[in-house]
CSV table of C-alpha atoms in Angstrom, one decimal:
chain,number,residue,atom,x,y,z
A,848,UNK,CA,46.2,-12.4,-128.9
A,849,UNK,CA,45.9,-8.3,-128.9
A,850,UNK,CA,48.7,-6.7,-127.0
A,851,UNK,CA,46.2,-5.3,-124.4
A,852,UNK,CA,45.1,-9.0,-123.5
A,853,UNK,CA,48.2,-9.9,-123.4
A,854,UNK,CA,49.9,-7.4,-120.9
A,855,UNK,CA,46.6,-7.7,-118.8
A,856,UNK,CA,47.7,-11.2,-117.6
A,857,UNK,CA,50.1,-12.7,-115.3
A,858,UNK,CA,52.1,-15.6,-115.9
A,859,UNK,CA,49.5,-17.9,-114.3
A,860,UNK,CA,46.9,-16.6,-116.5
A,861,UNK,CA,48.9,-16.7,-119.7
A,862,UNK,CA,49.7,-20.3,-118.8
A,863,UNK,CA,46.0,-21.5,-118.3
A,864,UNK,CA,45.3,-19.9,-122.0
A,865,UNK,CA,48.4,-22.3,-123.6
A,866,UNK,CA,47.3,-25.1,-121.5
A,867,UNK,CA,43.7,-24.8,-122.8
A,868,UNK,CA,44.7,-24.0,-126.6
A,869,UNK,CA,43.4,-20.6,-126.9
A,870,UNK,CA,46.7,-19.0,-127.6
A,871,UNK,CA,50.4,-20.3,-128.6
A,872,UNK,CA,54.0,-19.6,-127.1
A,873,UNK,CA,54.7,-18.2,-130.5
A,874,UNK,CA,51.4,-15.9,-130.3
A,875,UNK,CA,53.0,-14.5,-126.9
A,876,UNK,CA,56.5,-14.1,-128.6
A,877,UNK,CA,54.8,-11.9,-131.0
A,878,UNK,CA,53.3,-9.8,-128.0
A,879,UNK,CA,56.6,-9.6,-126.3
A,880,UNK,CA,58.5,-8.3,-129.7
A,881,UNK,CA,55.3,-6.0,-129.7
A,882,UNK,CA,55.9,-5.0,-126.2
A,883,UNK,CA,59.3,-4.4,-126.3
A,884,UNK,CA,59.1,-2.2,-129.7
A,885,UNK,CA,56.6,0.2,-127.7
A,886,UNK,CA,57.8,0.8,-124.3
A,887,UNK,CA,62.0,0.0,-125.0
A,888,UNK,CA,62.5,3.1,-126.7
A,889,UNK,CA,61.5,5.2,-123.6
A,890,UNK,CA,62.7,2.5,-120.5
A,891,UNK,CA,65.8,1.0,-122.2
A,892,UNK,CA,65.4,-1.7,-120.2
A,893,UNK,CA,65.8,-4.5,-122.8
A,894,UNK,CA,69.2,-5.1,-124.0
A,895,UNK,CA,68.4,-7.4,-126.9
A,896,UNK,CA,65.6,-10.4,-128.0
A,897,UNK,CA,67.1,-13.7,-129.0
A,898,UNK,CA,65.9,-13.7,-132.4
A,899,UNK,CA,66.6,-17.6,-132.7
A,900,UNK,CA,64.9,-18.2,-129.3
A,901,UNK,CA,61.5,-16.4,-130.7
A,902,UNK,CA,61.4,-18.2,-133.9
A,903,UNK,CA,61.8,-21.4,-132.2
A,904,UNK,CA,58.9,-20.9,-129.9
A,905,UNK,CA,56.2,-23.2,-130.6
A,906,UNK,CA,52.8,-23.4,-131.8
A,907,UNK,CA,51.5,-25.7,-129.2
A,908,UNK,CA,51.9,-25.5,-125.4
A,909,UNK,CA,55.1,-26.9,-124.0
A,910,UNK,CA,55.8,-28.5,-120.6
A,911,UNK,CA,53.7,-27.8,-117.8
A,912,UNK,CA,53.4,-25.5,-115.6
A,913,UNK,CA,54.6,-22.4,-117.6
A,914,UNK,CA,53.7,-24.2,-121.0
A,915,UNK,CA,55.9,-22.0,-123.2
A,916,UNK,CA,55.7,-18.5,-121.7
A,917,UNK,CA,58.8,-16.6,-123.3
A,918,UNK,CA,60.4,-14.4,-120.5
A,919,UNK,CA,63.8,-12.1,-120.1
A,920,UNK,CA,66.7,-13.0,-118.1
A,921,UNK,CA,69.0,-10.1,-116.6
A,922,UNK,CA,72.4,-9.3,-118.0
A,923,UNK,CA,74.3,-12.1,-116.1
A,924,UNK,CA,75.6,-15.7,-116.4
A,925,UNK,CA,72.0,-17.4,-116.8
A,926,UNK,CA,71.9,-19.7,-119.9
A,927,UNK,CA,74.8,-21.1,-121.6
A,928,UNK,CA,75.8,-19.5,-125.0
A,929,UNK,CA,73.6,-16.4,-123.9
A,930,UNK,CA,75.5,-12.8,-123.8
A,931,UNK,CA,76.2,-12.1,-120.3
A,932,UNK,CA,77.8,-8.9,-119.9
A,933,UNK,CA,77.3,-8.0,-116.3
A,934,UNK,CA,76.3,-4.1,-117.6
A,935,UNK,CA,80.3,-3.9,-118.3
A,936,UNK,CA,82.7,-3.5,-120.9
A,937,UNK,CA,85.0,-5.7,-119.1
A,938,UNK,CA,82.7,-8.8,-120.0
A,939,UNK,CA,81.1,-7.4,-123.1
A,940,UNK,CA,80.9,-10.4,-125.6
A,941,UNK,CA,81.3,-13.0,-122.6
A,942,UNK,CA,79.0,-16.1,-123.1
A,943,UNK,CA,78.9,-18.6,-120.3
A,944,UNK,CA,79.5,-22.6,-121.1
A,945,UNK,CA,77.0,-23.6,-118.6
A,946,UNK,CA,73.4,-23.1,-117.3
A,947,UNK,CA,72.4,-21.8,-114.3
A,948,UNK,CA,71.1,-24.6,-112.5
A,949,UNK,CA,67.5,-23.1,-111.1
A,950,UNK,CA,67.2,-21.6,-114.6
A,951,UNK,CA,67.3,-25.1,-116.3
A,952,UNK,CA,64.7,-26.2,-114.0
A,953,UNK,CA,62.8,-23.4,-115.1
A,954,UNK,CA,63.2,-24.1,-118.4
A,955,UNK,CA,62.4,-27.8,-118.0
A,956,UNK,CA,58.7,-26.2,-116.5
A,957,UNK,CA,57.9,-24.2,-119.7
A,958,UNK,CA,59.7,-20.9,-119.8
A,959,UNK,CA,61.5,-19.8,-122.9
A,960,UNK,CA,64.6,-17.5,-122.8
A,961,UNK,CA,63.7,-14.7,-125.0
A,962,UNK,CA,66.4,-11.8,-124.0
A,963,UNK,CA,68.0,-10.0,-121.9
A,964,UNK,CA,67.3,-7.1,-119.5
A,965,UNK,CA,69.9,-4.3,-118.1
A,966,UNK,CA,71.9,-4.4,-114.7
A,967,UNK,CA,74.3,-1.9,-112.8
A,968,UNK,CA,77.7,-3.3,-113.7
A,969,UNK,CA,78.4,-6.4,-112.0
A,970,UNK,CA,75.4,-6.1,-109.8
A,971,UNK,CA,77.4,-3.9,-107.0
A,972,UNK,CA,75.6,-0.1,-107.9
A,973,UNK,CA,71.9,0.3,-106.8
A,974,UNK,CA,71.0,2.5,-109.9
A,975,UNK,CA,70.7,0.7,-113.4
A,976,UNK,CA,72.9,3.4,-115.3
A,977,UNK,CA,75.9,2.1,-116.8
A,978,UNK,CA,78.6,3.3,-119.7
A,979,UNK,CA,77.9,0.3,-121.6
A,980,UNK,CA,74.1,0.6,-121.9
A,981,UNK,CA,73.1,4.2,-120.6
A,982,UNK,CA,70.1,4.6,-117.8
A,983,UNK,CA,67.0,2.6,-117.5
A,984,UNK,CA,63.9,4.7,-116.5
A,985,UNK,CA,61.0,3.8,-114.5
A,986,UNK,CA,57.8,3.3,-116.2
A,987,UNK,CA,55.7,5.4,-114.0
A,988,UNK,CA,58.1,8.2,-114.4
A,989,UNK,CA,60.6,8.3,-117.0
A,990,UNK,CA,62.8,10.9,-115.0
A,991,UNK,CA,63.1,8.4,-112.1
A,992,UNK,CA,65.4,5.3,-111.7
A,993,UNK,CA,64.7,2.1,-111.1
A,994,UNK,CA,67.3,0.9,-108.4
A,995,UNK,CA,69.6,-2.1,-109.0
A,996,UNK,CA,70.6,-4.1,-109.9
A,997,UNK,CA,67.8,-5.9,-111.7
A,998,UNK,CA,66.7,-2.8,-113.0
A,999,UNK,CA,65.6,-3.9,-116.1
A,1000,UNK,CA,63.7,-6.9,-115.4
A,1001,UNK,CA,62.1,-4.6,-112.9
A,1002,UNK,CA,61.2,-1.8,-115.7
A,1003,UNK,CA,60.0,-4.5,-118.3
A,1004,UNK,CA,57.7,-6.7,-116.1
A,1005,UNK,CA,56.1,-3.2,-114.4
A,1006,UNK,CA,55.5,-2.1,-118.4
A,1007,UNK,CA,53.6,-5.4,-119.4
A,1008,UNK,CA,56.7,-6.6,-121.5
A,1009,UNK,CA,56.4,-9.9,-119.7
A,1010,UNK,CA,54.7,-11.4,-116.7
A,1011,UNK,CA,57.7,-11.8,-114.8
A,1012,UNK,CA,61.5,-11.4,-115.5
A,1013,UNK,CA,64.6,-13.0,-113.7
A,1014,UNK,CA,66.9,-11.3,-111.4
A,1015,UNK,CA,69.1,-11.5,-108.6
A,1016,UNK,CA,69.4,-10.2,-105.1
A,1017,UNK,CA,72.7,-9.8,-103.4
A,1018,UNK,CA,71.9,-6.6,-101.1
A,1019,UNK,CA,68.2,-5.7,-102.1
A,1020,UNK,CA,68.6,-6.1,-106.0
A,1021,UNK,CA,65.4,-7.7,-106.5
A,1022,UNK,CA,64.0,-5.7,-103.6
A,1023,UNK,CA,64.3,-2.4,-104.8
A,1024,UNK,CA,63.5,-2.6,-108.2
A,1025,UNK,CA,60.6,-4.4,-107.2
A,1026,UNK,CA,59.9,-1.4,-104.8
A,1027,UNK,CA,60.6,1.6,-107.3
A,1028,UNK,CA,58.3,-0.1,-110.0
A,1029,UNK,CA,55.5,-1.5,-107.9
A,1030,UNK,CA,56.0,-5.4,-108.0
A,1031,UNK,CA,56.2,-8.3,-106.0
A,1032,UNK,CA,60.4,-8.9,-105.5
A,1033,UNK,CA,61.3,-12.2,-103.0
A,1034,UNK,CA,64.6,-12.8,-102.1
A,1035,UNK,CA,64.5,-16.3,-101.0
A,1036,UNK,CA,66.4,-17.7,-98.1
A,1037,UNK,CA,70.1,-18.8,-98.6
A,1038,UNK,CA,70.7,-22.1,-100.2
A,1039,UNK,CA,66.7,-22.2,-101.4
A,1040,UNK,CA,67.9,-21.3,-105.0
A,1041,UNK,CA,70.9,-23.0,-105.8
A,1042,UNK,CA,74.0,-21.2,-107.3
A,1043,UNK,CA,75.2,-24.1,-109.3
A,1044,UNK,CA,77.4,-24.9,-111.2
A,1045,UNK,CA,79.0,-22.3,-109.1
A,1046,UNK,CA,78.8,-21.6,-105.4
A,1047,UNK,CA,76.0,-22.8,-103.3
A,1048,UNK,CA,75.4,-19.4,-103.0
A,1049,UNK,CA,77.1,-16.3,-104.8
A,1050,UNK,CA,79.1,-13.7,-103.1
A,1051,UNK,CA,79.9,-15.9,-100.0
A,1052,UNK,CA,76.4,-16.6,-99.6
A,1053,UNK,CA,74.9,-13.1,-100.0
A,1054,UNK,CA,73.3,-13.4,-103.3
A,1055,UNK,CA,70.5,-15.8,-104.7
A,1056,UNK,CA,68.6,-15.6,-108.3
A,1057,UNK,CA,65.1,-15.3,-108.4
A,1058,UNK,CA,62.1,-13.2,-110.4
A,1059,UNK,CA,60.2,-10.1,-110.3
A,1060,UNK,CA,56.7,-10.9,-110.5
A,1061,UNK,CA,53.1,-9.3,-110.7
A,1062,UNK,CA,51.3,-12.0,-108.4
A,1063,UNK,CA,51.9,-14.1,-105.5
A,1064,UNK,CA,50.6,-16.6,-107.6
A,1065,UNK,CA,53.4,-16.4,-109.9
A,1066,UNK,CA,56.0,-16.1,-107.4
A,1067,UNK,CA,54.7,-19.2,-105.5
A,1068,UNK,CA,54.6,-21.5,-109.0
A,1069,UNK,CA,58.3,-19.9,-110.0
A,1070,UNK,CA,59.8,-20.9,-106.5
A,1071,UNK,CA,58.1,-24.3,-106.6
A,1072,UNK,CA,59.8,-24.9,-110.2
A,1073,UNK,CA,63.2,-24.1,-109.4
A,1074,UNK,CA,63.8,-24.5,-105.5
A,1075,UNK,CA,65.9,-27.0,-104.5
A,1076,UNK,CA,69.8,-28.0,-104.3
A,1077,UNK,CA,72.1,-29.5,-106.8
A,1078,UNK,CA,74.2,-32.3,-106.4
A,1079,UNK,CA,77.3,-31.6,-104.7
A,1080,UNK,CA,76.3,-28.6,-102.7
A,1081,UNK,CA,77.7,-27.8,-99.6
A,1082,UNK,CA,74.6,-27.9,-97.0
A,1083,UNK,CA,71.1,-28.2,-98.2
A,1084,UNK,CA,68.1,-26.0,-96.8
A,1085,UNK,CA,65.2,-27.9,-95.8
A,1086,UNK,CA,62.5,-28.5,-97.9
A,1087,UNK,CA,59.1,-26.8,-97.7
A,1088,UNK,CA,56.1,-28.4,-96.5
A,1089,UNK,CA,54.0,-29.1,-99.4
A,1090,UNK,CA,54.3,-26.4,-101.9
A,1091,UNK,CA,54.8,-23.1,-102.4
A,1092,UNK,CA,51.2,-22.7,-104.3
A,1093,UNK,CA,49.5,-24.8,-101.5
A,1094,UNK,CA,50.8,-22.4,-98.8
A,1095,UNK,CA,49.3,-19.1,-100.5
A,1096,UNK,CA,45.9,-20.9,-100.4
A,1097,UNK,CA,45.8,-20.7,-96.3
A,1098,UNK,CA,44.7,-17.8,-94.3
A,1099,UNK,CA,47.5,-16.9,-91.7
A,1100,UNK,CA,46.1,-16.2,-88.4
A,1101,UNK,CA,47.3,-14.1,-85.2
A,1102,UNK,CA,50.7,-13.7,-86.3
A,1103,UNK,CA,53.1,-11.8,-84.3
A,1104,UNK,CA,54.6,-9.1,-86.3
A,1105,UNK,CA,57.7,-6.3,-85.5
A,1106,UNK,CA,57.2,-3.0,-86.9
A,1107,UNK,CA,60.5,-1.8,-87.5
A,1108,UNK,CA,60.7,2.0,-88.7
A,1109,UNK,CA,64.1,2.7,-87.0
A,1110,UNK,CA,66.7,3.2,-89.6
A,1111,UNK,CA,69.6,1.1,-88.8
A,1112,UNK,CA,72.1,3.4,-91.1
A,1113,UNK,CA,70.5,6.8,-89.3
A,1114,UNK,CA,69.6,7.9,-92.6
A,1115,UNK,CA,66.0,9.8,-92.8
A,1116,UNK,CA,63.4,7.9,-93.9
A,1117,UNK,CA,60.8,9.8,-96.7
A,1118,UNK,CA,57.6,10.8,-95.1
A,1119,UNK,CA,55.7,9.3,-97.7
A,1120,UNK,CA,57.3,5.8,-97.4
A,1121,UNK,CA,57.1,5.8,-93.2
A,1122,UNK,CA,53.3,6.6,-93.8
A,1123,UNK,CA,53.0,3.8,-96.1
A,1124,UNK,CA,55.0,1.3,-94.2
A,1125,UNK,CA,52.6,2.2,-91.0
A,1126,UNK,CA,49.6,1.8,-93.2
A,1127,UNK,CA,50.7,-1.7,-94.4
A,1128,UNK,CA,51.0,-2.5,-90.5
A,1129,UNK,CA,47.9,-1.2,-90.0
A,1130,UNK,CA,46.5,-3.7,-92.7
A,1131,UNK,CA,48.0,-6.8,-90.9
A,1132,UNK,CA,46.2,-5.5,-87.7
A,1133,UNK,CA,42.8,-5.1,-89.6
A,1134,UNK,CA,43.6,-9.0,-90.7
A,1135,UNK,CA,43.8,-9.8,-87.3
A,1136,UNK,CA,47.8,-10.2,-86.7
A,1137,UNK,CA,49.4,-8.7,-83.6
A,1138,UNK,CA,51.4,-5.7,-84.3
A,1139,UNK,CA,54.2,-3.8,-81.9
A,1140,UNK,CA,56.7,-1.6,-82.9
A,1141,UNK,CA,60.4,-3.4,-82.3
A,1142,UNK,CA,63.8,-3.4,-83.6
A,1143,UNK,CA,66.7,-5.8,-83.6
A,1144,UNK,CA,69.7,-4.4,-81.9
A,1145,UNK,CA,73.0,-5.0,-83.7
A,1146,UNK,CA,75.9,-2.8,-84.6
A,1147,UNK,CA,75.1,-1.5,-87.7
A,1148,UNK,CA,78.7,0.3,-88.3
A,1149,UNK,CA,80.5,-3.0,-87.6
A,1150,UNK,CA,78.2,-4.6,-89.7
A,1151,UNK,CA,78.6,-2.1,-93.0
A,1152,UNK,CA,82.3,-2.0,-92.8
A,1153,UNK,CA,82.0,-6.2,-93.1
A,1154,UNK,CA,79.9,-5.8,-96.2
A,1155,UNK,CA,82.2,-3.6,-97.6
A,1156,UNK,CA,85.4,-5.8,-97.2
A,1157,UNK,CA,83.5,-8.8,-98.6
A,1158,UNK,CA,82.2,-7.0,-101.6
A,1159,UNK,CA,85.4,-5.4,-102.3
A,1160,UNK,CA,87.1,-9.1,-101.6
A,1161,UNK,CA,84.9,-10.3,-104.4
A,1162,UNK,CA,85.7,-7.9,-106.9
A,1163,UNK,CA,89.1,-8.3,-106.3
A,1164,UNK,CA,89.0,-11.8,-107.0
A,1165,UNK,CA,86.4,-11.8,-109.7
A,1166,UNK,CA,87.7,-8.9,-112.0
A,1167,UNK,CA,91.2,-10.6,-112.8
A,1168,UNK,CA,89.8,-13.8,-113.8
A,1169,UNK,CA,86.9,-11.7,-116.2
A,1170,UNK,CA,89.9,-9.5,-117.5
A,1171,UNK,CA,91.9,-12.6,-118.4
A,1172,UNK,CA,89.1,-14.7,-119.8
A,1173,UNK,CA,88.2,-11.4,-122.4
A,1174,UNK,CA,91.9,-10.4,-123.0
A,1175,UNK,CA,91.4,-7.0,-121.3
A,1176,UNK,CA,93.1,-4.7,-118.9
A,1177,UNK,CA,91.4,-3.6,-115.6
A,1178,UNK,CA,91.3,0.1,-115.6
A,1179,UNK,CA,89.1,2.9,-116.5
A,1180,UNK,CA,88.7,1.8,-119.9
A,1181,UNK,CA,86.6,-1.3,-118.9
A,1182,UNK,CA,85.1,-0.7,-115.7
A,1183,UNK,CA,83.2,2.6,-114.3
A,1184,UNK,CA,84.3,4.1,-111.1
A,1185,UNK,CA,82.0,2.1,-108.8
A,1186,UNK,CA,83.3,-1.2,-109.7
A,1187,UNK,CA,86.9,0.0,-110.0
A,1188,UNK,CA,86.8,1.5,-106.5
A,1189,UNK,CA,85.2,-1.8,-105.0
A,1190,UNK,CA,87.8,-3.7,-106.8
A,1191,UNK,CA,90.8,-1.6,-105.8
A,1192,UNK,CA,90.0,-1.6,-102.5
A,1193,UNK,CA,89.9,-5.1,-102.7
A,1194,UNK,CA,93.6,-5.4,-103.6
A,1195,UNK,CA,94.7,-3.6,-100.2
A,1196,UNK,CA,93.1,-6.2,-97.9
A,1197,UNK,CA,94.0,-9.4,-96.5
A,1198,UNK,CA,92.8,-12.9,-95.8
A,1199,UNK,CA,92.4,-12.0,-92.0
A,1200,UNK,CA,90.3,-9.1,-92.9
A,1201,UNK,CA,87.5,-11.5,-95.0
A,1202,UNK,CA,87.7,-13.6,-92.1
A,1203,UNK,CA,87.0,-11.2,-89.3
A,1204,UNK,CA,84.3,-9.8,-91.7
A,1205,UNK,CA,82.6,-13.2,-91.9
A,1206,UNK,CA,82.6,-13.4,-88.2
A,1207,UNK,CA,81.0,-10.1,-87.9
A,1208,UNK,CA,78.0,-11.4,-90.1
A,1209,UNK,CA,77.9,-14.8,-88.1
A,1210,UNK,CA,77.6,-12.6,-85.0
A,1211,UNK,CA,75.0,-10.4,-86.5
A,1212,UNK,CA,72.9,-13.6,-88.0
A,1213,UNK,CA,72.7,-15.0,-84.3
A,1214,UNK,CA,71.6,-11.8,-83.1
A,1215,UNK,CA,68.7,-11.5,-85.9
A,1216,UNK,CA,67.9,-15.0,-85.5
A,1217,UNK,CA,67.3,-14.5,-81.7
A,1218,UNK,CA,65.0,-11.3,-82.3
A,1219,UNK,CA,62.9,-13.3,-85.0
A,1220,UNK,CA,62.3,-16.2,-82.3
A,1221,UNK,CA,59.9,-13.8,-80.8
A,1222,UNK,CA,58.5,-12.8,-83.8
A,1223,UNK,CA,56.5,-14.4,-86.9
A,1224,UNK,CA,57.5,-11.2,-89.3
A,1225,UNK,CA,59.2,-8.2,-89.3
A,1226,UNK,CA,57.7,-5.4,-91.7
A,1227,UNK,CA,60.1,-2.5,-92.6
A,1228,UNK,CA,60.4,0.1,-95.3
A,1229,UNK,CA,62.2,-1.6,-98.5
A,1230,UNK,CA,64.2,1.6,-99.4
A,1231,UNK,CA,64.2,4.6,-97.4
A,1232,UNK,CA,63.5,6.8,-100.1
A,1233,UNK,CA,61.2,7.4,-103.3
A,1234,UNK,CA,62.5,6.4,-106.3
A,1235,UNK,CA,65.4,9.1,-107.6
A,1236,UNK,CA,66.0,11.1,-110.4
A,1237,UNK,CA,68.0,9.6,-113.0
A,1238,UNK,CA,71.8,10.7,-111.9
A,1239,UNK,CA,71.2,11.3,-108.5
A,1240,UNK,CA,73.6,8.4,-107.5
A,1241,UNK,CA,75.6,8.3,-110.6
A,1242,UNK,CA,77.8,5.2,-110.4
A,1243,UNK,CA,80.0,6.5,-113.1
A,1244,UNK,CA,80.9,9.9,-111.7
A,1245,UNK,CA,84.6,10.9,-111.0
A,1246,UNK,CA,86.0,10.4,-107.3
A,1247,UNK,CA,84.2,7.3,-106.0
A,1248,UNK,CA,85.9,5.6,-103.5
A,1249,UNK,CA,84.6,2.6,-101.7
A,1250,UNK,CA,83.1,4.3,-98.9
A,1251,UNK,CA,81.5,7.1,-101.6
A,1252,UNK,CA,79.9,3.9,-103.2
A,1253,UNK,CA,78.4,2.3,-100.0
A,1254,UNK,CA,77.0,6.0,-99.0
A,1255,UNK,CA,75.2,5.8,-102.3
A,1256,UNK,CA,74.0,2.4,-101.6
A,1257,UNK,CA,72.6,3.4,-98.2
A,1258,UNK,CA,69.1,4.9,-99.1
A,1259,UNK,CA,68.0,1.9,-100.5
A,1260,UNK,CA,70.0,-0.9,-98.6
A,1261,UNK,CA,69.5,0.3,-95.1
A,1262,UNK,CA,66.9,-2.2,-94.5
A,1263,UNK,CA,67.4,-4.8,-97.1
A,1264,UNK,CA,71.5,-6.1,-96.9
A,1265,UNK,CA,70.9,-7.3,-93.5
A,1266,UNK,CA,69.2,-10.3,-95.1
A,1267,UNK,CA,71.4,-11.2,-97.4
A,1268,UNK,CA,74.0,-11.4,-94.6
A,1269,UNK,CA,71.6,-13.2,-92.3
A,1270,UNK,CA,69.8,-15.3,-95.5
A,1271,UNK,CA,66.3,-15.2,-94.3
A,1272,UNK,CA,63.6,-14.8,-96.8
A,1273,UNK,CA,62.6,-11.2,-97.3
A,1274,UNK,CA,60.1,-9.9,-100.0
A,1275,UNK,CA,59.0,-6.1,-101.2
A,1276,UNK,CA,55.1,-5.8,-101.7
A,1277,UNK,CA,53.5,-2.9,-103.7
A,1278,UNK,CA,51.6,-1.5,-100.9
A,1279,UNK,CA,52.0,2.2,-101.2
A,1280,UNK,CA,52.2,4.9,-103.7
A,1281,UNK,CA,53.3,8.5,-102.8
A,1282,UNK,CA,50.8,11.6,-103.5
A,1283,UNK,CA,52.6,11.9,-106.9
A,1284,UNK,CA,51.8,8.3,-108.1
A,1285,UNK,CA,55.2,6.9,-107.2
A,1286,UNK,CA,55.2,3.3,-106.1
A,1287,UNK,CA,56.3,2.3,-102.5
A,1288,UNK,CA,57.0,-1.1,-101.7
A,1289,UNK,CA,57.4,-2.5,-98.1
A,1290,UNK,CA,59.3,-5.3,-96.9
A,1291,UNK,CA,58.2,-8.3,-95.0
A,1292,UNK,CA,60.8,-10.1,-93.4
A,1293,UNK,CA,60.2,-14.3,-91.9
A,1294,UNK,CA,62.7,-16.5,-90.3
A,1295,UNK,CA,65.0,-18.4,-91.9
A,1296,UNK,CA,63.5,-21.0,-94.6
A,1297,UNK,CA,60.1,-19.6,-94.0
A,1298,UNK,CA,58.9,-18.4,-97.5
A,1299,UNK,CA,56.0,-20.2,-97.1
A,1300,UNK,CA,54.5,-18.0,-94.6
A,1301,UNK,CA,55.7,-15.0,-96.4
A,1302,UNK,CA,53.9,-15.6,-99.5
A,1303,UNK,CA,50.9,-16.8,-97.8
A,1304,UNK,CA,50.9,-13.3,-95.7
A,1305,UNK,CA,51.4,-11.7,-99.2
A,1306,UNK,CA,48.8,-13.5,-100.6
A,1307,UNK,CA,46.2,-12.4,-97.6
A,1308,UNK,CA,47.1,-9.0,-98.6
A,1309,UNK,CA,46.8,-9.2,-102.3
A,1310,UNK,CA,43.3,-10.6,-101.8
A,1311,UNK,CA,42.1,-7.5,-100.5
A,1312,UNK,CA,43.8,-5.6,-103.2
A,1313,UNK,CA,43.4,-7.2,-106.3
A,1314,UNK,CA,40.3,-6.4,-108.6
A,1315,UNK,CA,41.4,-3.0,-109.7
A,1316,UNK,CA,43.5,-2.2,-113.1
A,1317,UNK,CA,46.9,-2.9,-112.8
A,1318,UNK,CA,49.2,-5.1,-110.3
A,1319,UNK,CA,47.5,-4.8,-106.7
A,1320,UNK,CA,45.0,-2.1,-108.1
A,1321,UNK,CA,47.7,0.3,-108.3
A,1322,UNK,CA,46.7,1.3,-112.3
A,1323,UNK,CA,49.4,0.7,-114.9
A,1324,UNK,CA,52.5,3.2,-115.6
A,1325,UNK,CA,52.5,5.7,-118.3
A,1326,UNK,CA,54.9,3.4,-120.1
A,1327,UNK,CA,53.2,0.5,-120.5
A,1328,UNK,CA,52.2,-2.3,-123.4
A,1329,UNK,CA,48.7,-1.8,-122.7
A,1330,UNK,CA,48.8,2.2,-123.0
A,1331,UNK,CA,49.4,4.6,-126.2
A,1332,UNK,CA,52.8,5.4,-126.6
A,1333,UNK,CA,53.7,8.3,-124.9
A,1334,UNK,CA,56.8,10.0,-122.6
A,1335,UNK,CA,54.4,10.7,-119.9
A,1336,UNK,CA,55.3,10.8,-116.2
A,1337,UNK,CA,52.6,9.7,-113.8
A,1338,UNK,CA,50.6,6.5,-113.8
A,1339,UNK,CA,47.0,6.1,-114.7
A,1340,UNK,CA,45.1,5.0,-111.2
């Protein structure tokens, strides 16, 4: 298989070739290695490839539905025995002893973990720029960033290195990288993807693992393969009616849609982002859905204050355990300023403050749930800004405190972090491009547990946009496995 052929297929397309015996997993592994060699010098998205995993790829199709497709995982605890440095000098060399259960399910469905991608340090900053690995660059414009924390995964998928890659989302860390790189980025409902063998859902319920993709059918197939509780989970989300692949074959009609372009944080929304969001709503109207401008009412200041407490408390609890495990101090020699600020603030908190913060989240969840009772979908920008220049929100600059950390997060988390709190499913879809050729993602939100509806609407939109070159007819980035190697900036339409 030629590299250009490999890079032109989504995962479902590659799986069909594998099942037909037209290619082998080993062929795909060779293409992956070539794609990394071609794109990674410009992007710095892939930390390493696992030579033993690549050598073990078979010369015949493996188990369905993915039949041996090699992919990449984030620099977090995903697979037993593989390095997981969390983008941090503190955890460098750490290797988990157990698999994430949902990853084990994906592996049983035929995926092979062939390497790991860059992340922001411990997933805190919304910029994939670390003291450990440096900055990851955007395939559409290498002077720009990829957001975070699943930035390396997004860059690798957008550049054609893999058809999809694993990531995680605790405040927008799948959706914002997807937006910045022109991908599909789903954050499933809380509990849809088990956090086992740790929590039901990590970060006190805010975070979930999943994957960034190029197609809705891949998103649906991956969710089918890995969703569901594990034995011992404290609660179990209701299973879907049927499969997600079946859901995307249905064309939703007459949905009630709330278009929200009111910035909850008060930050301005870039004019091109705003235009792309209203254009997405117009697409829905053209498909027969009923759109009206509406926004839920909630106290964003109280919500943000609670988020700071929860994240800081999590850092205060987690960092000492990692330091003890690795035999390293907790100071400037091991942690960057962003994570250190969260950790140190967490040490000042008491149990009552954490309980109060969780109560704020409960109250906001009720308010958003009541609002969504009147609508099938909410549509918002994913990020308030276009992909920013590298270093614009440098997470390792001097003088950071927790308020500054969250000021840096705000342009990207204004519309995303809320749904980590409420647990509702949300997806960023590649529906816009700036005049300069940069991707603009639009966020779609459904009621709790309704990934089926989100994916059905996403497929409805995809049907109108697919057929051209690249993901949803966007063209391909300047840095891409199917393009001559160059340091170019703007994508080819």
